[in-house]
């Protein structure tokens, strides 16, 4: 009899605690989620860039989601350079053909994959980009060749809306 | 416990009286049944979509809606246009953007992320175009008026010839629900003013109801979520209260005192 | 603080506790002997703690999105209501939370008035409580300014102008408060700063309030001192914890109803109109919880005297332990005081009602009578009543129905020893 009583009490208390814990969790979530990107930030996910004025060998930097995006119209030499590298020589092997679908155009996030600085254009040992913060060298395809950065500069989702307009995101 | 609850409820009732008596001193508003009232109240999608049409075709020529974006039109709990429809609506407006690389502003078709295009550049321009009266922004208009939806609904149908003895200045109209009865806005609605694509007969009453529903949504875009979440939250609290009550009874049974 | 020494059982616990006696504190809080006859009016202390924490947490999260600038404040609030994840929920909890906070604090204060909890030896608890209440009003007022709606702007203008009633330096003080020649951006940013600061001051004072409470222990409905621990008391945990939780949950149901179903009913529609320095709303009213004091302010026809009357109405409470001359704490044993108590409750409610009405005609007359009675209650009725009233015999302990106890622990002890 007394055993049964204990069980029932345990069940009541356990149930109360469990239901209470669910409520605490449900209350905490909105306080955490409010720090995630809000609806207006998410809505600005794509941007269109007019690239008609870009001549070969020139780069423009545009802002997308608060980050710089490099759009470079590459010269024949640069393309040849980028495509001739053996994958074995790369720290983060990736074919240039996969990074630049249209070889003339390289579109990538201008953010060093080391700690997030913006690399400098036409600098470094590989004639691509050089990050002044901690000395990472990128080649003409934006791939990491030397220095502390672990991976290549990221290529965002983008498409040519027409011959002169690139839509990023 | 009984005493406690009795006194507490008396106090709450007393505190609530000044609130309700406020409404009582005003005129009686026209009543209609709003689908969004009540514990499970939801918007009528058809009314929201028709209301949007009335807003764009009638109100938007003077009244801005500056806190809304075109993306809101396809969001859950709103008029729920499809994303394609919302994109088409956005693209039908010219949005000023820029400056471009030449340092000049340019116009382009609207995008989902754009805010509703404003009818006037600024408040002064709006006043100048409307005989000195600024047509208020409509984003939160329903919440900014004491009578809420009933007031807006009545006002739209409250235009009358002024009673004898009241003279109106040029550009001022008589409305029996307006505070002070004098309103600068001319009667905006007339039967058949818009053509509803769903075949609803566009009477003044129907358009008033639709556009007021739409304005309720623009003021309170999360109303449906709020109602749904509220029901769950209160149900949950009641269950937990009952559990805690029995736990309390059990714990206090160890001492001989009534809880 | 505790009557008994506490030693943690584990070695690590002992090591830590010798250096920082947090475990002793925790043990004191859980074991804290509480009179077992506390009724539900005593649960509002816990409820108020919940309110304070809710306001701080929701306030911090709102501050992550709010922009304290005259041009952007209104828009940022709309941004919170529309775009921020759960922003509408957090803001409605914060806005209605202020009202719930005041509802609870008024019940807490009136409980204290009924059961004489402000009397010796609890005067310090009471005075700290009054300071907390003043800070709450300051925080609530400044918080109401932040959305930068019409009521925010004109409420700020009217309240800050109260200081202009001060002779000679008044105008200077008002300009200093504003940081300009009217309520404007500098006013908004400083109000935001202070609105952010005050809750933490309140939190610190709450710790002192509870500390001061734990020295003499709780008063109770019978109003006599209890021996601790004894069969008249129960340990705070689990007895009081579970009872407070139960009451808190019922409170939360009411709270949730406001938040989810009538979130704007306690606010004013004009505050959804962006602040306009050129147009004053037709009917300026403060939030409901300030209405009684607003009525007192308006009932005095002189500007300076009105402000003084309003401030005195609050500050007079701090002198209450000395104005009430009765040796008996609980109104249960003071039949006359009990009646005057309910008249005071009615008086304050009437003040609140006329505070919401226009200050004219009958309303003004009622406000004046009610204001006069308010001061009469504290300055005349209470001191005289304590000396003249015939009180009922009070019991020796809260568990035994033996009469003949006294309100004072020292004399109760003497009696006990003399019986022995």
mmCIF file with all atom_site columns, C-alpha atoms in Angstrom, chain C residues 116-285:
data_model
loop_
_atom_site.group_PDB
_atom_site.id
_atom_site.type_symbol
_atom_site.label_atom_id
_atom_site.label_alt_id
_atom_site.label_comp_id
_atom_site.label_asym_id
_atom_site.label_entity_id
_atom_site.label_seq_id
_atom_site.pdbx_PDB_ins_code
_atom_site.Cartn_x
_atom_site.Cartn_y
_atom_site.Cartn_z
_atom_site.occupancy
_atom_site.B_iso_or_equiv
_atom_site.pdbx_formal_charge
_atom_site.auth_seq_id
_atom_site.auth_comp_id
_atom_site.auth_asym_id
_atom_site.auth_atom_id
_atom_site.pdbx_PDB_model_num
ATOM 1   C CA . UNK C 1 116 ? 0.646  45.693 9.128   1.00 0.00 ? 116 UNK C CA 1
ATOM 2   C CA . UNK C 1 117 ? 3.799  44.247 7.586   1.00 0.00 ? 117 UNK C CA 1
ATOM 3   C CA . UNK C 1 118 ? 5.441  47.669 7.613   1.00 0.00 ? 118 UNK C CA 1
ATOM 4   C CA . UNK C 1 119 ? 5.515  47.844 11.403  1.00 0.00 ? 119 UNK C CA 1
ATOM 5   C CA . UNK C 1 120 ? 8.470  47.223 13.689  1.00 0.00 ? 120 UNK C CA 1
ATOM 6   C CA . UNK C 1 121 ? 10.761 45.449 13.162  1.00 0.00 ? 121 UNK C CA 1
ATOM 7   C CA . UNK C 1 122 ? 10.146 45.580 9.391   1.00 0.00 ? 122 UNK C CA 1
ATOM 8   C CA . UNK C 1 123 ? 10.392 49.334 8.697   1.00 0.00 ? 123 UNK C CA 1
ATOM 9   C CA . UNK C 1 124 ? 13.542 48.975 6.571   1.00 0.00 ? 124 UNK C CA 1
ATOM 10  C CA . UNK C 1 125 ? 11.939 46.315 4.372   1.00 0.00 ? 125 UNK C CA 1
ATOM 11  C CA . UNK C 1 126 ? 9.017  48.668 3.868   1.00 0.00 ? 126 UNK C CA 1
ATOM 12  C CA . UNK C 1 127 ? 11.138 51.716 3.033   1.00 0.00 ? 127 UNK C CA 1
ATOM 13  C CA . UNK C 1 128 ? 13.272 49.763 0.568   1.00 0.00 ? 128 UNK C CA 1
ATOM 14  C CA . UNK C 1 129 ? 10.007 48.643 -0.966  1.00 0.00 ? 129 UNK C CA 1
ATOM 15  C CA . UNK C 1 130 ? 8.854  52.252 -1.379  1.00 0.00 ? 130 UNK C CA 1
ATOM 16  C CA . UNK C 1 131 ? 12.149 53.124 -3.096  1.00 0.00 ? 131 UNK C CA 1
ATOM 17  C CA . UNK C 1 132 ? 11.680 50.155 -5.429  1.00 0.00 ? 132 UNK C CA 1
ATOM 18  C CA . UNK C 1 133 ? 8.165  51.378 -6.191  1.00 0.00 ? 133 UNK C CA 1
ATOM 19  C CA . UNK C 1 134 ? 9.459  54.877 -7.015  1.00 0.00 ? 134 UNK C CA 1
ATOM 20  C CA . UNK C 1 135 ? 12.118 53.416 -9.304  1.00 0.00 ? 135 UNK C CA 1
ATOM 21  C CA . UNK C 1 136 ? 9.486  51.240 -10.964 1.00 0.00 ? 136 UNK C CA 1
ATOM 22  C CA . UNK C 1 137 ? 7.449  54.325 -11.781 1.00 0.00 ? 137 UNK C CA 1
ATOM 23  C CA . UNK C 1 138 ? 10.522 56.064 -13.190 1.00 0.00 ? 138 UNK C CA 1
ATOM 24  C CA . UNK C 1 139 ? 11.410 53.022 -15.301 1.00 0.00 ? 139 UNK C CA 1
ATOM 25  C CA . UNK C 1 140 ? 7.840  52.603 -16.535 1.00 0.00 ? 140 UNK C CA 1
ATOM 26  C CA . UNK C 1 141 ? 7.530  56.258 -17.474 1.00 0.00 ? 141 UNK C CA 1
ATOM 27  C CA . UNK C 1 142 ? 10.816 56.313 -19.391 1.00 0.00 ? 142 UNK C CA 1
ATOM 28  C CA . UNK C 1 143 ? 10.000 53.007 -21.037 1.00 0.00 ? 143 UNK C CA 1
ATOM 29  C CA . UNK C 1 144 ? 6.730  54.430 -22.288 1.00 0.00 ? 144 UNK C CA 1
ATOM 30  C CA . UNK C 1 145 ? 8.665  57.252 -23.971 1.00 0.00 ? 145 UNK C CA 1
ATOM 31  C CA . UNK C 1 146 ? 10.877 54.908 -25.990 1.00 0.00 ? 146 UNK C CA 1
ATOM 32  C CA . UNK C 1 147 ? 8.464  53.911 -28.810 1.00 0.00 ? 147 UNK C CA 1
ATOM 33  C CA . UNK C 1 148 ? 8.314  57.645 -29.622 1.00 0.00 ? 148 UNK C CA 1
ATOM 34  C CA . UNK C 1 149 ? 4.609  57.723 -30.319 1.00 0.00 ? 149 UNK C CA 1
ATOM 35  C CA . UNK C 1 150 ? 2.347  60.672 -29.581 1.00 0.00 ? 150 UNK C CA 1
ATOM 36  C CA . UNK C 1 151 ? 1.659  59.584 -25.991 1.00 0.00 ? 151 UNK C CA 1
ATOM 37  C CA . UNK C 1 152 ? 5.376  58.954 -25.460 1.00 0.00 ? 152 UNK C CA 1
ATOM 38  C CA . UNK C 1 153 ? 6.258  62.419 -26.604 1.00 0.00 ? 153 UNK C CA 1
ATOM 39  C CA . UNK C 1 154 ? 3.504  64.332 -24.846 1.00 0.00 ? 154 UNK C CA 1
ATOM 40  C CA . UNK C 1 155 ? 3.703  62.202 -21.717 1.00 0.00 ? 155 UNK C CA 1
ATOM 41  C CA . UNK C 1 156 ? 7.405  63.031 -21.544 1.00 0.00 ? 156 UNK C CA 1
ATOM 42  C CA . UNK C 1 157 ? 6.665  66.702 -22.119 1.00 0.00 ? 157 UNK C CA 1
ATOM 43  C CA . UNK C 1 158 ? 4.003  66.882 -19.413 1.00 0.00 ? 158 UNK C CA 1
ATOM 44  C CA . UNK C 1 159 ? 5.892  64.888 -16.787 1.00 0.00 ? 159 UNK C CA 1
ATOM 45  C CA . UNK C 1 160 ? 9.206  66.670 -17.274 1.00 0.00 ? 160 UNK C CA 1
ATOM 46  C CA . UNK C 1 161 ? 7.349  69.992 -17.098 1.00 0.00 ? 161 UNK C CA 1
ATOM 47  C CA . UNK C 1 162 ? 6.313  69.087 -13.554 1.00 0.00 ? 162 UNK C CA 1
ATOM 48  C CA . UNK C 1 163 ? 9.815  70.114 -12.537 1.00 0.00 ? 163 UNK C CA 1
ATOM 49  C CA . UNK C 1 164 ? 9.207  73.604 -13.872 1.00 0.00 ? 164 UNK C CA 1
ATOM 50  C CA . UNK C 1 165 ? 6.972  74.106 -10.831 1.00 0.00 ? 165 UNK C CA 1
ATOM 51  C CA . UNK C 1 166 ? 10.072 74.371 -8.676  1.00 0.00 ? 166 UNK C CA 1
ATOM 52  C CA . UNK C 1 167 ? 10.649 78.072 -7.930  1.00 0.00 ? 167 UNK C CA 1
ATOM 53  C CA . UNK C 1 168 ? 13.716 79.803 -9.421  1.00 0.00 ? 168 UNK C CA 1
ATOM 54  C CA . UNK C 1 169 ? 15.587 76.761 -10.765 1.00 0.00 ? 169 UNK C CA 1
ATOM 55  C CA . UNK C 1 170 ? 12.603 74.911 -12.269 1.00 0.00 ? 170 UNK C CA 1
ATOM 56  C CA . UNK C 1 171 ? 13.022 76.074 -15.841 1.00 0.00 ? 171 UNK C CA 1
ATOM 57  C CA . UNK C 1 172 ? 16.735 75.351 -15.725 1.00 0.00 ? 172 UNK C CA 1
ATOM 58  C CA . UNK C 1 173 ? 16.134 71.845 -14.462 1.00 0.00 ? 173 UNK C CA 1
ATOM 59  C CA . UNK C 1 174 ? 13.651 71.126 -17.223 1.00 0.00 ? 174 UNK C CA 1
ATOM 60  C CA . UNK C 1 175 ? 16.065 72.326 -19.900 1.00 0.00 ? 175 UNK C CA 1
ATOM 61  C CA . UNK C 1 176 ? 18.754 70.199 -18.315 1.00 0.00 ? 176 UNK C CA 1
ATOM 62  C CA . UNK C 1 177 ? 16.459 67.147 -18.306 1.00 0.00 ? 177 UNK C CA 1
ATOM 63  C CA . UNK C 1 178 ? 15.608 67.678 -21.939 1.00 0.00 ? 178 UNK C CA 1
ATOM 64  C CA . UNK C 1 179 ? 19.092 68.489 -23.149 1.00 0.00 ? 179 UNK C CA 1
ATOM 65  C CA . UNK C 1 180 ? 17.471 71.133 -25.336 1.00 0.00 ? 180 UNK C CA 1
ATOM 66  C CA . UNK C 1 181 ? 14.488 73.418 -25.520 1.00 0.00 ? 181 UNK C CA 1
ATOM 67  C CA . UNK C 1 182 ? 11.937 70.673 -25.927 1.00 0.00 ? 182 UNK C CA 1
ATOM 68  C CA . UNK C 1 183 ? 11.665 66.920 -25.624 1.00 0.00 ? 183 UNK C CA 1
ATOM 69  C CA . UNK C 1 184 ? 13.815 65.711 -28.494 1.00 0.00 ? 184 UNK C CA 1
ATOM 70  C CA . UNK C 1 185 ? 16.526 63.278 -29.491 1.00 0.00 ? 185 UNK C CA 1
ATOM 71  C CA . UNK C 1 186 ? 18.852 64.036 -26.535 1.00 0.00 ? 186 UNK C CA 1
ATOM 72  C CA . UNK C 1 187 ? 15.923 63.392 -24.187 1.00 0.00 ? 187 UNK C CA 1
ATOM 73  C CA . UNK C 1 188 ? 15.164 60.082 -25.867 1.00 0.00 ? 188 UNK C CA 1
ATOM 74  C CA . UNK C 1 189 ? 18.715 58.767 -25.691 1.00 0.00 ? 189 UNK C CA 1
ATOM 75  C CA . UNK C 1 190 ? 19.121 59.655 -22.006 1.00 0.00 ? 190 UNK C CA 1
ATOM 76  C CA . UNK C 1 191 ? 15.762 58.121 -21.164 1.00 0.00 ? 191 UNK C CA 1
ATOM 77  C CA . UNK C 1 192 ? 16.847 54.948 -22.923 1.00 0.00 ? 192 UNK C CA 1
ATOM 78  C CA . UNK C 1 193 ? 20.074 54.866 -20.919 1.00 0.00 ? 193 UNK C CA 1
ATOM 79  C CA . UNK C 1 194 ? 18.224 55.327 -17.642 1.00 0.00 ? 194 UNK C CA 1
ATOM 80  C CA . UNK C 1 195 ? 15.481 52.907 -18.605 1.00 0.00 ? 195 UNK C CA 1
ATOM 81  C CA . UNK C 1 196 ? 18.203 50.328 -19.145 1.00 0.00 ? 196 UNK C CA 1
ATOM 82  C CA . UNK C 1 197 ? 19.924 51.135 -15.841 1.00 0.00 ? 197 UNK C CA 1
ATOM 83  C CA . UNK C 1 198 ? 17.005 51.312 -13.414 1.00 0.00 ? 198 UNK C CA 1
ATOM 84  C CA . UNK C 1 199 ? 15.938 47.638 -13.538 1.00 0.00 ? 199 UNK C CA 1
ATOM 85  C CA . UNK C 1 200 ? 19.366 46.635 -12.310 1.00 0.00 ? 200 UNK C CA 1
ATOM 86  C CA . UNK C 1 201 ? 19.122 49.137 -9.463  1.00 0.00 ? 201 UNK C CA 1
ATOM 87  C CA . UNK C 1 202 ? 15.765 47.583 -8.652  1.00 0.00 ? 202 UNK C CA 1
ATOM 88  C CA . UNK C 1 203 ? 17.326 44.129 -8.765  1.00 0.00 ? 203 UNK C CA 1
ATOM 89  C CA . UNK C 1 204 ? 19.957 45.209 -6.235  1.00 0.00 ? 204 UNK C CA 1
ATOM 90  C CA . UNK C 1 205 ? 17.305 46.721 -3.985  1.00 0.00 ? 205 UNK C CA 1
ATOM 91  C CA . UNK C 1 206 ? 15.248 43.540 -4.236  1.00 0.00 ? 206 UNK C CA 1
ATOM 92  C CA . UNK C 1 207 ? 18.224 41.631 -2.845  1.00 0.00 ? 207 UNK C CA 1
ATOM 93  C CA . UNK C 1 208 ? 18.357 44.092 0.066   1.00 0.00 ? 208 UNK C CA 1
ATOM 94  C CA . UNK C 1 209 ? 14.565 43.863 0.453   1.00 0.00 ? 209 UNK C CA 1
ATOM 95  C CA . UNK C 1 210 ? 14.790 40.086 0.818   1.00 0.00 ? 210 UNK C CA 1
ATOM 96  C CA . UNK C 1 211 ? 17.845 40.294 3.040   1.00 0.00 ? 211 UNK C CA 1
ATOM 97  C CA . UNK C 1 212 ? 16.039 42.701 5.336   1.00 0.00 ? 212 UNK C CA 1
ATOM 98  C CA . UNK C 1 213 ? 13.059 40.341 5.286   1.00 0.00 ? 213 UNK C CA 1
ATOM 99  C CA . UNK C 1 214 ? 15.130 37.359 6.309   1.00 0.00 ? 214 UNK C CA 1
ATOM 100 C CA . UNK C 1 215 ? 16.370 39.068 9.470   1.00 0.00 ? 215 UNK C CA 1
ATOM 101 C CA . UNK C 1 216 ? 13.027 39.213 11.335  1.00 0.00 ? 216 UNK C CA 1
ATOM 102 C CA . UNK C 1 217 ? 11.323 36.697 9.028   1.00 0.00 ? 217 UNK C CA 1
ATOM 103 C CA . UNK C 1 218 ? 7.900  36.969 7.413   1.00 0.00 ? 218 UNK C CA 1
ATOM 104 C CA . UNK C 1 219 ? 4.957  38.642 9.003   1.00 0.00 ? 219 UNK C CA 1
ATOM 105 C CA . UNK C 1 220 ? 1.811  36.515 8.775   1.00 0.00 ? 220 UNK C CA 1
ATOM 106 C CA . UNK C 1 221 ? -1.980 36.934 8.678   1.00 0.00 ? 221 UNK C CA 1
ATOM 107 C CA . UNK C 1 222 ? -2.240 36.703 12.470  1.00 0.00 ? 222 UNK C CA 1
ATOM 108 C CA . UNK C 1 223 ? 0.454  39.336 12.763  1.00 0.00 ? 223 UNK C CA 1
ATOM 109 C CA . UNK C 1 224 ? 2.266  37.849 15.735  1.00 0.00 ? 224 UNK C CA 1
ATOM 110 C CA . UNK C 1 225 ? 5.906  36.880 15.943  1.00 0.00 ? 225 UNK C CA 1
ATOM 111 C CA . UNK C 1 226 ? 6.585  33.212 15.480  1.00 0.00 ? 226 UNK C CA 1
ATOM 112 C CA . UNK C 1 227 ? 9.453  31.215 16.896  1.00 0.00 ? 227 UNK C CA 1
ATOM 113 C CA . UNK C 1 228 ? 11.728 29.912 14.157  1.00 0.00 ? 228 UNK C CA 1
ATOM 114 C CA . UNK C 1 229 ? 11.923 27.135 13.354  1.00 0.00 ? 229 UNK C CA 1
ATOM 115 C CA . UNK C 1 230 ? 8.972  25.684 15.181  1.00 0.00 ? 230 UNK C CA 1
ATOM 116 C CA . UNK C 1 231 ? 5.755  23.873 14.505  1.00 0.00 ? 231 UNK C CA 1
ATOM 117 C CA . UNK C 1 232 ? 4.389  27.232 13.393  1.00 0.00 ? 232 UNK C CA 1
ATOM 118 C CA . UNK C 1 233 ? 6.809  27.339 10.476  1.00 0.00 ? 233 UNK C CA 1
ATOM 119 C CA . UNK C 1 234 ? 7.591  25.281 7.396   1.00 0.00 ? 234 UNK C CA 1
ATOM 120 C CA . UNK C 1 235 ? 10.844 25.322 5.425   1.00 0.00 ? 235 UNK C CA 1
ATOM 121 C CA . UNK C 1 236 ? 10.691 27.611 2.400   1.00 0.00 ? 236 UNK C CA 1
ATOM 122 C CA . UNK C 1 237 ? 11.454 24.687 0.124   1.00 0.00 ? 237 UNK C CA 1
ATOM 123 C CA . UNK C 1 238 ? 9.332  22.854 -0.887  1.00 0.00 ? 238 UNK C CA 1
ATOM 124 C CA . UNK C 1 239 ? 6.291  24.277 0.903   1.00 0.00 ? 239 UNK C CA 1
ATOM 125 C CA . UNK C 1 240 ? 6.415  27.926 -0.045  1.00 0.00 ? 240 UNK C CA 1
ATOM 126 C CA . UNK C 1 241 ? 8.146  27.290 -3.360  1.00 0.00 ? 241 UNK C CA 1
ATOM 127 C CA . UNK C 1 242 ? 5.325  25.090 -4.624  1.00 0.00 ? 242 UNK C CA 1
ATOM 128 C CA . UNK C 1 243 ? 2.640  27.432 -3.310  1.00 0.00 ? 243 UNK C CA 1
ATOM 129 C CA . UNK C 1 244 ? 4.308  30.447 -4.924  1.00 0.00 ? 244 UNK C CA 1
ATOM 130 C CA . UNK C 1 245 ? 4.632  28.475 -8.158  1.00 0.00 ? 245 UNK C CA 1
ATOM 131 C CA . UNK C 1 246 ? 0.945  27.641 -8.132  1.00 0.00 ? 246 UNK C CA 1
ATOM 132 C CA . UNK C 1 247 ? -0.018 31.287 -7.599  1.00 0.00 ? 247 UNK C CA 1
ATOM 133 C CA . UNK C 1 248 ? 2.499  32.417 -10.216 1.00 0.00 ? 248 UNK C CA 1
ATOM 134 C CA . UNK C 1 249 ? 0.974  30.073 -12.794 1.00 0.00 ? 249 UNK C CA 1
ATOM 135 C CA . UNK C 1 250 ? -2.484 31.501 -12.205 1.00 0.00 ? 250 UNK C CA 1
ATOM 136 C CA . UNK C 1 251 ? -1.016 34.964 -12.560 1.00 0.00 ? 251 UNK C CA 1
ATOM 137 C CA . UNK C 1 252 ? 0.661  33.875 -15.804 1.00 0.00 ? 252 UNK C CA 1
ATOM 138 C CA . UNK C 1 253 ? -2.657 32.725 -17.245 1.00 0.00 ? 253 UNK C CA 1
ATOM 139 C CA . UNK C 1 254 ? -4.044 36.247 -16.821 1.00 0.00 ? 254 UNK C CA 1
ATOM 140 C CA . UNK C 1 255 ? -0.789 37.680 -18.179 1.00 0.00 ? 255 UNK C CA 1
ATOM 141 C CA . UNK C 1 256 ? -0.912 35.371 -21.215 1.00 0.00 ? 256 UNK C CA 1
ATOM 142 C CA . UNK C 1 257 ? -4.480 36.360 -21.924 1.00 0.00 ? 257 UNK C CA 1
ATOM 143 C CA . UNK C 1 258 ? -3.465 40.011 -22.172 1.00 0.00 ? 258 UNK C CA 1
ATOM 144 C CA . UNK C 1 259 ? -0.389 39.267 -24.288 1.00 0.00 ? 259 UNK C CA 1
ATOM 145 C CA . UNK C 1 260 ? -2.067 36.974 -26.787 1.00 0.00 ? 260 UNK C CA 1
ATOM 146 C CA . UNK C 1 261 ? -5.620 38.261 -26.996 1.00 0.00 ? 261 UNK C CA 1
ATOM 147 C CA . UNK C 1 262 ? -5.813 41.908 -25.977 1.00 0.00 ? 262 UNK C CA 1
ATOM 148 C CA . UNK C 1 263 ? -2.216 43.110 -26.187 1.00 0.00 ? 263 UNK C CA 1
ATOM 149 C CA . UNK C 1 264 ? -3.076 46.760 -26.789 1.00 0.00 ? 264 UNK C CA 1
ATOM 150 C CA . UNK C 1 265 ? -6.015 47.258 -24.436 1.00 0.00 ? 265 UNK C CA 1
ATOM 151 C CA . UNK C 1 266 ? -3.878 48.652 -21.608 1.00 0.00 ? 266 UNK C CA 1
ATOM 152 C CA . UNK C 1 267 ? -2.021 50.994 -23.944 1.00 0.00 ? 267 UNK C CA 1
ATOM 153 C CA . UNK C 1 268 ? -3.309 54.069 -25.703 1.00 0.00 ? 268 UNK C CA 1
ATOM 154 C CA . UNK C 1 269 ? -4.149 54.143 -29.431 1.00 0.00 ? 269 UNK C CA 1
ATOM 155 C CA . UNK C 1 270 ? -2.391 57.492 -29.888 1.00 0.00 ? 270 UNK C CA 1
ATOM 156 C CA . UNK C 1 271 ? 0.938  55.833 -29.189 1.00 0.00 ? 271 UNK C CA 1
ATOM 157 C CA . UNK C 1 272 ? 0.721  54.133 -32.578 1.00 0.00 ? 272 UNK C CA 1
ATOM 158 C CA . UNK C 1 273 ? 0.953  57.590 -34.141 1.00 0.00 ? 273 UNK C CA 1
ATOM 159 C CA . UNK C 1 274 ? 4.526  58.734 -34.502 1.00 0.00 ? 274 UNK C CA 1
ATOM 160 C CA . UNK C 1 275 ? 5.528  61.645 -32.242 1.00 0.00 ? 275 UNK C CA 1
ATOM 161 C CA . UNK C 1 276 ? 4.612  65.040 -33.656 1.00 0.00 ? 276 UNK C CA 1
ATOM 162 C CA . UNK C 1 277 ? 5.862  68.112 -31.762 1.00 0.00 ? 277 UNK C CA 1
ATOM 163 C CA . UNK C 1 278 ? 3.228  70.256 -33.485 1.00 0.00 ? 278 UNK C CA 1
ATOM 164 C CA . UNK C 1 279 ? 0.088  68.413 -32.421 1.00 0.00 ? 279 UNK C CA 1
ATOM 165 C CA . UNK C 1 280 ? -1.012 67.401 -28.918 1.00 0.00 ? 280 UNK C CA 1
ATOM 166 C CA . UNK C 1 281 ? -3.454 64.480 -28.632 1.00 0.00 ? 281 UNK C CA 1
ATOM 167 C CA . UNK C 1 282 ? -6.959 65.495 -27.572 1.00 0.00 ? 282 UNK C CA 1
ATOM 168 C CA . UNK C 1 283 ? -6.925 63.609 -24.302 1.00 0.00 ? 283 UNK C CA 1
ATOM 169 C CA . UNK C 1 284 ? -3.648 62.958 -22.474 1.00 0.00 ? 284 UNK C CA 1
ATOM 170 C CA . UNK C 1 285 ? -3.771 60.162 -19.929 1.00 0.00 ? 285 UNK C CA 1
#
